[in-house]
Coordinates of C-alpha atoms in Angstrom, one line a residue:
Chain A
X6 CA 106.9 8.1 65.2
X7 CA 103.3 8.3 64.1
X8 CA 102.6 6.8 60.7
X9 CA 101.3 9.1 58.0
X10 CA 98.6 7.9 55.6
X11 CA 99.6 9.3 52.2
X12 CA 97.4 9.0 49.2
X13 CA 93.9 7.8 49.7
X14 CA 92.4 5.8 46.8
X15 CA 90.1 7.9 44.6
X16 CA 86.5 6.9 45.5
X17 CA 83.5 7.9 43.5
X18 CA 81.0 10.6 44.4
X19 CA 81.3 14.3 45.1
X20 CA 84.4 15.8 46.7
X21 CA 83.6 18.5 49.2
X22 CA 87.2 19.5 50.0
X23 CA 86.9 22.8 48.2
X24 CA 83.6 23.9 49.8
X25 CA 85.3 25.8 52.7
X26 CA 87.7 27.6 50.3
X27 CA 84.8 28.4 48.0
X28 CA 82.8 29.9 50.9
X29 CA 85.7 32.2 51.8
X30 CA 86.3 33.2 48.2
X31 CA 82.6 34.0 47.7
X32 CA 82.6 36.3 50.7
X33 CA 85.7 38.1 49.4
X34 CA 84.4 38.4 45.9
X35 CA 81.0 39.9 47.0
X36 CA 82.9 42.4 49.1
X37 CA 84.8 43.5 46.0
X38 CA 81.5 43.6 44.1
X39 CA 82.1 40.7 41.8
X40 CA 80.2 37.4 41.7
X41 CA 81.6 33.9 41.3
X42 CA 81.1 32.1 37.9
X43 CA 77.7 30.4 38.0
X44 CA 77.1 26.9 36.9
X45 CA 75.6 26.8 33.4
X46 CA 71.8 26.3 33.6
X47 CA 69.8 25.2 30.6
X48 CA 66.9 27.8 30.9
X49 CA 64.7 25.5 28.9
X50 CA 61.3 24.2 28.0
X51 CA 60.8 20.4 28.2
X52 CA 57.6 18.5 28.0
X53 CA 56.1 15.1 27.5
X54 CA 52.7 13.6 26.6
X55 CA 51.2 10.1 26.6
X56 CA 49.3 9.2 23.5
X57 CA 47.5 6.1 22.2
X58 CA 50.6 4.0 21.4
X59 CA 53.3 5.5 23.5
X60 CA 54.9 8.8 24.7
X61 CA 56.2 11.9 22.9
X62 CA 59.0 13.9 24.6
X63 CA 60.0 17.4 23.4
X64 CA 62.7 19.9 24.3
X65 CA 64.2 23.2 23.0
X66 CA 67.9 23.5 22.3
X67 CA 69.2 26.6 24.0
X68 CA 71.7 26.5 26.9
X69 CA 72.3 29.8 28.7
X70 CA 75.1 31.1 31.0
X71 CA 73.4 33.9 32.8
X72 CA 71.5 35.8 30.1
X73 CA 73.9 34.9 27.3
X74 CA 73.4 31.9 25.0
X75 CA 76.2 29.5 25.6
X76 CA 75.0 26.7 23.2
X77 CA 72.5 27.3 20.4
X78 CA 71.9 23.7 19.7
X79 CA 72.4 21.5 22.7
X80 CA 70.7 18.1 23.1
X81 CA 68.4 17.9 26.1
X82 CA 66.8 14.5 25.5
X83 CA 69.0 11.9 27.1
X84 CA 69.2 8.2 26.5
X85 CA 68.4 6.0 29.5
X86 CA 67.7 2.6 28.0
X87 CA 66.5 1.5 24.5
X88 CA 62.9 2.0 25.5
X89 CA 63.3 4.9 28.0
X90 CA 64.4 8.5 27.3
X91 CA 64.7 11.5 29.7
X92 CA 64.6 15.3 29.1
X93 CA 66.6 17.4 31.5
X94 CA 66.2 21.0 32.7
X95 CA 68.2 22.9 35.3
X96 CA 72.0 22.7 35.7
X97 CA 73.4 21.3 32.5
X98 CA 76.1 19.2 34.2
X99 CA 73.7 17.8 36.7
X100 CA 71.1 16.6 34.1
X101 CA 73.9 15.1 31.9
X102 CA 75.7 13.2 34.7
X103 CA 72.6 12.1 36.5
X104 CA 71.0 10.6 33.4
X105 CA 74.2 8.9 32.5
X106 CA 74.7 7.3 35.9
X107 CA 71.1 6.0 36.0
X108 CA 71.4 4.7 32.4
X109 CA 74.5 2.8 33.3
X110 CA 73.0 1.3 36.5
X111 CA 69.8 0.5 34.7
X112 CA 71.7 -1.5 32.0
X113 CA 73.4 -3.5 34.7
X114 CA 70.0 -4.1 36.4
X115 CA 68.4 -5.2 33.1
X116 CA 71.2 -7.7 32.6
X117 CA 70.7 -8.9 36.2
X118 CA 66.9 -9.4 35.9
X119 CA 67.1 -10.7 32.3
X120 CA 64.2 -8.4 31.3
X121 CA 63.9 -5.0 29.5
X122 CA 63.9 -2.1 32.0
X123 CA 60.7 -0.6 33.3
X124 CA 60.1 3.2 33.5
X125 CA 59.1 2.9 37.1
X126 CA 62.5 1.5 37.9
X127 CA 64.3 4.4 36.3
X128 CA 62.0 6.8 38.2
X129 CA 62.8 5.1 41.5
X130 CA 66.5 5.2 40.9
X131 CA 66.4 8.9 39.9
X132 CA 64.2 10.1 42.7
X133 CA 66.3 8.2 45.3
X134 CA 69.5 9.7 44.1
X135 CA 68.1 13.3 43.9
X136 CA 66.6 13.0 47.4
X137 CA 69.9 11.7 48.8
X138 CA 71.5 15.0 47.6
X139 CA 68.7 17.1 49.1
X140 CA 68.2 19.3 46.1
X141 CA 71.9 20.2 45.6
X142 CA 71.8 18.4 42.3
X143 CA 69.8 20.9 40.2
X144 CA 68.2 18.4 37.8
X145 CA 64.5 18.7 36.9
X146 CA 63.6 15.8 34.6
X147 CA 60.8 14.6 32.3
X148 CA 61.1 10.8 32.1
X149 CA 59.2 8.8 29.5
X150 CA 59.2 5.4 28.0
X151 CA 57.2 2.3 27.0
X152 CA 57.7 -1.0 28.8
X153 CA 55.8 -4.3 29.3
X154 CA 53.1 -2.5 31.3
X155 CA 52.5 0.2 28.6
X156 CA 53.5 3.8 28.1
X157 CA 54.5 5.9 31.2
X158 CA 55.5 9.5 31.8
X159 CA 57.0 11.0 35.0
X160 CA 58.2 14.4 36.1
X161 CA 61.0 14.4 38.6
X162 CA 61.9 17.5 40.7
X163 CA 65.4 18.4 42.0
X164 CA 64.5 17.5 45.6
X165 CA 63.3 14.1 44.7
X166 CA 59.5 14.3 44.4
X167 CA 57.9 12.7 41.3
X168 CA 54.5 12.9 39.6
X169 CA 53.1 10.3 37.3
X170 CA 50.9 12.1 34.8
X171 CA 49.6 12.0 31.2
X172 CA 51.2 15.3 30.3
X173 CA 54.1 17.3 32.0
X174 CA 56.3 20.3 31.4
X175 CA 59.4 21.5 33.2
X176 CA 61.9 24.3 33.0
X177 CA 61.7 28.1 32.8
X178 CA 59.3 27.8 29.8
X179 CA 57.1 25.3 31.5
X180 CA 54.2 27.7 32.1
X181 CA 54.1 28.6 28.4
X182 CA 54.1 25.0 27.4
X183 CA 51.6 23.9 30.0
X184 CA 49.2 26.6 28.7
X185 CA 49.2 24.9 25.3
X186 CA 48.7 21.4 26.9
X187 CA 45.8 22.5 29.1
X188 CA 44.1 23.9 26.0
X189 CA 44.5 21.0 23.6
X190 CA 45.4 17.8 25.4
X191 CA 43.0 14.8 24.9
X192 CA 43.3 11.2 25.9
X193 CA 44.3 8.6 23.4
X194 CA 45.6 11.0 20.7
X195 CA 47.1 9.7 17.5
X196 CA 50.9 9.9 17.0
X197 CA 50.7 12.8 14.5
X198 CA 48.4 14.8 16.8
X199 CA 50.6 14.2 19.8
X200 CA 53.7 15.3 17.9
X201 CA 52.0 18.5 16.8
X202 CA 50.9 19.2 20.3
X203 CA 54.3 18.8 21.8
X204 CA 55.9 20.8 19.0
X205 CA 53.4 23.6 19.7
X206 CA 54.0 23.5 23.4
X207 CA 57.8 23.7 23.0
X208 CA 57.3 26.5 20.4
X209 CA 55.3 28.5 23.0
X210 CA 58.2 28.2 25.4
X211 CA 60.8 29.1 22.7
X212 CA 59.0 32.3 21.6
X213 CA 57.7 33.5 25.0
X214 CA 60.5 32.5 27.4
X215 CA 63.9 34.2 27.1
X216 CA 65.6 31.1 28.6
X217 CA 64.5 28.9 25.8
X218 CA 65.1 29.1 22.1
X219 CA 66.5 27.8 18.8
X220 CA 65.1 24.4 17.6
X221 CA 62.6 21.8 18.7
X222 CA 63.8 18.2 19.3
X223 CA 61.3 15.4 19.6
X224 CA 61.5 11.8 20.8
X225 CA 58.6 9.5 19.9
X226 CA 58.7 6.2 21.9
X227 CA 56.3 3.4 21.0
X228 CA 56.3 -0.4 21.8
X229 CA 58.6 -1.4 19.1
X230 CA 60.1 1.8 17.7
X231 CA 62.0 4.9 18.8
X232 CA 62.0 8.1 16.7
X233 CA 64.7 10.4 17.9
X234 CA 64.0 13.5 15.7
X235 CA 66.7 16.1 16.1
X236 CA 65.8 18.7 15.0
X237 CA 62.1 18.1 14.4
X238 CA 61.6 21.8 13.7
X239 CA 64.1 24.5 13.0
X240 CA 61.9 27.2 14.5
X241 CA 64.6 29.9 14.3
X242 CA 67.2 30.4 11.6
X243 CA 70.1 32.7 12.0
X244 CA 69.7 36.0 10.0
X245 CA 71.6 36.2 6.8
X246 CA 74.4 38.8 6.9
X247 CA 74.7 41.0 3.9
X248 CA 78.4 42.0 4.4
X249 CA 81.5 39.8 4.0
X250 CA 83.8 39.9 7.1
X251 CA 86.6 37.7 5.7
X252 CA 90.1 39.0 6.5
X253 CA 92.8 39.1 3.8
X254 CA 96.1 37.5 4.5
X255 CA 98.4 39.9 6.3
X256 CA 95.6 41.6 8.3
X257 CA 97.2 40.0 11.4
X258 CA 100.8 41.1 11.3
X259 CA 103.3 38.2 11.2
X260 CA 106.4 39.1 13.3
X261 CA 108.5 36.0 12.7
X262 CA 108.0 32.7 10.9
X263 CA 109.7 29.5 11.8
X264 CA 109.0 26.2 10.0
X265 CA 110.1 22.9 11.5
X266 CA 109.3 19.9 9.3
X267 CA 108.1 16.8 11.3
X268 CA 108.5 13.3 9.8
X269 CA 105.1 11.8 10.4
X270 CA 102.8 9.4 8.5
X271 CA 99.0 9.9 8.3
X272 CA 97.3 7.0 10.1
X273 CA 93.7 8.3 10.4
X274 CA 91.8 11.3 9.3
X275 CA 88.6 12.5 11.1
X276 CA 86.7 15.5 9.9
X277 CA 84.3 17.3 12.2
X278 CA 82.5 20.4 10.8
X279 CA 81.9 23.3 13.0
X280 CA 79.3 26.1 12.7
X281 CA 81.1 28.8 10.8
X282 CA 77.9 30.6 9.6
Chain B
X18 CA 47.5 23.1 51.6
X19 CA 49.3 24.3 54.8
X20 CA 53.0 23.8 54.7
X21 CA 54.8 21.8 57.4
X22 CA 56.4 25.0 58.6
X23 CA 53.2 26.2 60.4
X24 CA 53.2 23.1 62.6
X25 CA 55.6 22.7 65.6
X26 CA 57.2 19.5 66.7
X27 CA 54.2 18.3 68.9
X28 CA 51.7 18.6 66.1
X29 CA 50.0 21.8 67.3
X30 CA 50.2 24.9 65.3
X31 CA 53.1 27.3 66.0
X32 CA 52.4 30.4 68.0
X33 CA 52.5 33.6 66.0
X34 CA 54.6 36.3 67.7
X35 CA 56.9 39.2 66.8
X36 CA 60.4 37.6 66.3
X37 CA 62.3 40.9 65.9
X38 CA 62.8 43.4 63.1
X39 CA 62.7 41.9 59.6
X40 CA 64.2 43.7 56.7
X41 CA 62.0 44.0 53.6
X42 CA 63.5 45.3 50.4
X43 CA 61.8 47.1 47.5
X44 CA 63.8 47.9 44.5
X45 CA 62.6 51.0 42.5
X46 CA 64.5 49.7 39.5
X47 CA 64.1 46.8 37.1
X48 CA 66.0 45.9 34.0
X49 CA 64.0 45.9 30.8
X50 CA 66.8 44.9 28.4
X51 CA 67.4 46.2 24.9
X52 CA 70.5 47.3 22.9
X53 CA 71.2 50.6 21.2
X54 CA 73.8 51.6 18.7
X55 CA 74.9 54.8 17.1
X56 CA 77.4 55.5 14.2
X57 CA 78.5 58.9 12.9
X58 CA 79.5 59.3 9.3
X59 CA 80.8 62.1 7.1
X60 CA 77.4 63.7 6.5
X61 CA 75.0 61.3 8.3
X62 CA 74.4 59.6 11.6
X63 CA 72.6 56.3 12.3
X64 CA 70.9 55.4 15.6
X65 CA 69.6 51.8 15.8
X66 CA 67.9 49.8 18.5
X67 CA 66.1 46.5 18.9
X68 CA 62.4 46.6 19.8
X69 CA 62.1 43.9 22.5
X70 CA 61.0 45.0 26.0
X71 CA 61.6 42.2 28.6
X72 CA 61.5 41.7 32.3
X73 CA 63.1 38.6 34.0
X74 CA 62.5 35.7 31.6
X75 CA 59.3 37.2 30.0
X76 CA 58.7 39.5 27.1
X77 CA 56.4 42.6 27.7
X78 CA 56.4 43.8 24.1
X79 CA 58.0 42.8 20.8
X80 CA 57.4 46.3 19.4
X81 CA 58.9 48.9 21.8
X82 CA 61.7 50.8 19.9
X83 CA 64.3 52.5 22.0
X84 CA 65.1 55.4 19.6
X85 CA 63.2 58.6 20.1
X86 CA 63.2 61.6 17.7
X87 CA 64.2 64.8 19.5
X88 CA 64.6 67.3 16.6
X89 CA 64.9 67.1 12.8
X90 CA 68.6 66.5 13.2
X91 CA 68.9 64.5 16.5
X92 CA 67.8 61.1 17.7
X93 CA 68.4 59.6 21.1
X94 CA 68.6 55.9 22.0
X95 CA 67.7 55.0 25.6
X96 CA 68.0 51.5 27.1
X97 CA 67.9 50.2 30.7
X98 CA 64.9 50.8 33.0
X99 CA 61.9 51.6 30.7
X100 CA 60.1 53.7 33.3
X101 CA 63.1 56.1 33.5
X102 CA 63.6 56.0 29.7
X103 CA 60.0 57.3 29.3
X104 CA 60.3 60.0 31.9
X105 CA 63.7 61.2 30.7
X106 CA 62.5 61.6 27.1
X107 CA 59.5 63.5 28.3
X108 CA 61.8 65.8 30.3
X109 CA 64.1 66.3 27.3
X110 CA 61.1 67.1 25.0
X111 CA 59.9 69.7 27.5
X112 CA 63.3 71.3 27.8
X113 CA 63.7 71.4 24.0
X114 CA 60.4 73.3 23.8
X115 CA 61.4 75.7 26.5
X116 CA 64.7 76.4 24.7
X117 CA 62.9 77.0 21.4
X118 CA 60.5 79.5 23.0
X119 CA 63.2 81.5 24.8
X120 CA 65.9 81.4 22.2
X121 CA 63.9 81.2 19.0
X122 CA 66.0 78.4 17.6
X123 CA 66.2 74.6 17.7
X124 CA 68.8 73.0 20.0
X125 CA 71.9 71.7 18.3
X126 CA 73.0 68.1 19.0
X127 CA 76.0 69.3 21.0
X128 CA 73.7 71.5 23.2
X129 CA 71.3 68.7 23.7
X130 CA 74.2 66.5 24.9
X131 CA 75.4 69.1 27.3
X132 CA 71.9 69.6 28.7
X133 CA 71.3 65.9 29.1
X134 CA 74.5 65.6 31.1
X135 CA 73.2 68.2 33.6
X136 CA 69.8 66.6 33.8
X137 CA 71.3 63.2 34.6
X138 CA 73.8 64.6 37.1
X139 CA 71.0 66.5 38.9
X140 CA 69.8 63.0 39.9
X141 CA 73.2 61.9 41.0
X142 CA 71.9 60.2 44.2
X143 CA 68.9 58.5 42.8
X144 CA 69.9 58.1 39.2
X145 CA 67.9 57.6 36.0
X146 CA 68.8 53.9 35.2
X147 CA 69.2 54.7 31.5
X148 CA 72.1 54.2 29.1
X149 CA 71.8 57.0 26.6
X150 CA 73.4 57.5 23.1
X151 CA 72.6 60.6 21.1
X152 CA 73.1 60.5 17.3
X153 CA 72.7 63.5 15.0
X154 CA 74.3 66.2 12.9
X155 CA 76.5 68.9 14.3
X156 CA 76.4 72.6 13.3
X157 CA 78.7 71.9 10.3
X158 CA 76.5 69.0 9.0
X159 CA 78.9 66.2 10.1
X160 CA 77.7 63.2 11.9
X161 CA 78.0 63.3 15.7
X162 CA 77.5 60.6 18.4
X163 CA 77.5 61.4 22.1
X164 CA 77.5 58.5 24.6
X165 CA 76.5 58.8 28.3
X166 CA 76.6 56.8 31.5
X167 CA 73.6 56.8 33.9
X168 CA 74.9 59.8 35.9
X169 CA 75.8 62.1 33.0
X170 CA 79.4 61.6 32.1
X171 CA 79.6 61.9 28.3
X172 CA 81.9 62.2 25.3
X173 CA 81.7 62.6 21.6
X174 CA 82.4 59.4 19.7
X175 CA 82.4 58.1 16.1
X176 CA 80.5 54.9 17.1
X177 CA 79.1 53.5 20.4
X178 CA 77.0 50.5 21.5
X179 CA 75.0 50.6 24.7
X180 CA 72.5 48.3 26.6
X181 CA 72.5 44.6 27.2
X182 CA 74.5 43.4 24.2
X183 CA 76.9 46.4 24.2
X184 CA 79.9 44.2 25.3
X185 CA 79.3 42.0 22.2
X186 CA 78.8 44.8 19.7
X187 CA 81.5 47.3 20.8
X188 CA 84.5 45.1 19.9
X189 CA 83.1 44.3 16.5
X190 CA 82.5 48.0 15.8
X191 CA 86.1 48.8 17.0
X192 CA 87.4 46.4 14.4
X193 CA 85.1 47.2 11.5
X194 CA 84.8 51.0 11.8
X195 CA 87.8 51.9 13.9
X196 CA 90.1 49.4 12.1
X197 CA 91.5 48.3 15.4
X198 CA 93.7 45.2 15.6
X199 CA 94.2 45.1 11.8
X200 CA 97.2 45.8 9.7
X201 CA 97.7 46.5 6.0
X202 CA 94.0 47.6 5.7
X203 CA 92.9 50.7 3.8
X204 CA 91.2 53.1 6.1
X205 CA 88.2 53.9 3.8
X206 CA 85.7 56.4 5.1
X207 CA 82.4 54.8 6.0
X208 CA 79.6 55.2 3.4
X209 CA 76.0 55.4 4.5
X210 CA 75.1 52.1 2.7
X211 CA 78.0 50.2 4.3
X212 CA 77.1 51.6 7.7
X213 CA 73.5 50.5 7.5
X214 CA 74.6 47.0 6.3
X215 CA 77.1 46.8 9.2
X216 CA 74.5 47.8 11.7
X217 CA 72.0 45.2 10.5
X218 CA 74.7 42.4 10.5
X219 CA 75.9 43.3 13.9
X220 CA 72.4 43.1 15.4
X221 CA 71.8 39.7 13.8
X222 CA 74.9 38.5 15.7
X223 CA 73.8 40.1 18.9
X224 CA 70.3 38.5 18.7
X225 CA 72.0 35.1 18.4
X226 CA 73.7 35.3 21.8
X227 CA 71.9 37.8 23.9
X228 CA 68.5 36.7 25.2
X229 CA 67.3 40.3 25.7
X230 CA 68.0 41.4 22.1
X231 CA 65.7 40.3 19.3
X232 CA 62.2 40.6 17.6
X233 CA 63.0 43.6 15.3
X234 CA 65.6 46.2 14.6
X235 CA 64.6 49.9 14.2
X236 CA 67.2 52.0 12.3
X237 CA 66.9 55.9 12.2
X238 CA 69.2 57.5 9.6
X239 CA 69.8 61.2 10.1
X240 CA 70.8 63.3 7.2
X241 CA 70.5 67.0 6.2
X242 CA 67.2 66.0 4.4
X243 CA 65.6 64.7 7.6
X244 CA 65.2 61.4 9.5
X245 CA 64.4 58.2 7.7
X246 CA 63.2 55.1 9.6
X247 CA 63.7 51.4 8.6
X248 CA 62.5 48.3 10.4
X249 CA 64.2 44.8 9.9
X250 CA 63.0 41.6 11.6
X251 CA 65.3 39.7 14.0
X252 CA 65.1 36.3 15.8
X253 CA 61.9 36.0 17.9
X254 CA 63.1 33.3 20.3

């Protein structure tokens, strides 16, 4: 009797077992006139600029699902290492997971070399991973940091190409932001000037691009200091409602009520506020 | 810079020849966004729309209201494809004039609604890509709202939302004006002040979550004394 191999150990990486089923489902759905749920993209305006003492990274905070806002205040500037941060545009899951994977690998690398990580290393690792997946990982990144060789800024495209430049923009609002940079960028700006320039570039994306919106986040990286400013500018506040929409008790009809007392002791209490405005 | 696609495998440029019929597509329609809303009260009607005109991810204009005044007692809100909105309102204006000249009276809201239905259906096989909502006073002076689909199906309503954020607004109106899904609540008739307040609040919420809705809100209030307009700013991002 032939032996059967039962469970295979879970190995890391992507699982493509559903791709055939998905292709069949997609064909069926389009025949019926519906479309499959799309991966959430971040719309987005992200940018970075090199100034005298370091780099300034900026991002908006809107995440869209189609043309509806899914998250009004998401964080697009991701941590890579203590001296390197990365903004992400494109598919939200891809930017989040890619930056986390490279951050983890970079930490191990830094422990192995015994030196603080270099921005060029993070750039190499990101581009080699994205090229390996031939553009299927939809992550467009702006990578910036300060290492022993000075301040560096890279833009990384989903297919794996990179550009090392003094100022970069990515995302659906990149044209609006680049227009501001091309007008006002100068070499060796002061920190205040650079922050204002990035703020204005992101604001151009927020107001002129429908895929970007809400607030402006900044990250200022210098040799000995990181300023993660979230939010740097609340460019858009929610309108104030004049009516009160609270429901009185009993508005939802109660059919039956059953109280079962549980004998528990309170060990830990954690309060997390949610946006009820 | 020439792309790699123009060069064949041996390094020489690829020969250009006819490779068979290629299908090109041109779409006569585009979606310009925008949301409209109409509410009918006891002796008033409100038609409100946002003023943003967009295409794709860009904004064409922040000041393009979608409510058009037809007569002293009727306002129409049109959203969808802006080209068809403009042409349709021109056609309605012309037909109103023709009616006035042959019948020596202004068209009533109900008559305008019936006429619009036939205008839309006449283009059944190349439709006007417009979502219409008419708001006005009927012959007895009571508020009337008529909502349409792009090919002319219509009905009289108490309240209706149309356009890009309609799916977000309609359930809220069902709850606040129609008192749906609520028990033990007094069914108070809607006053004009409360209706205007509700319309403003509802658009504030729509602008939060729909990228096509924003910039400003134009409210037209129709009463027996005429049409009053009000503009309120909304989120500009």
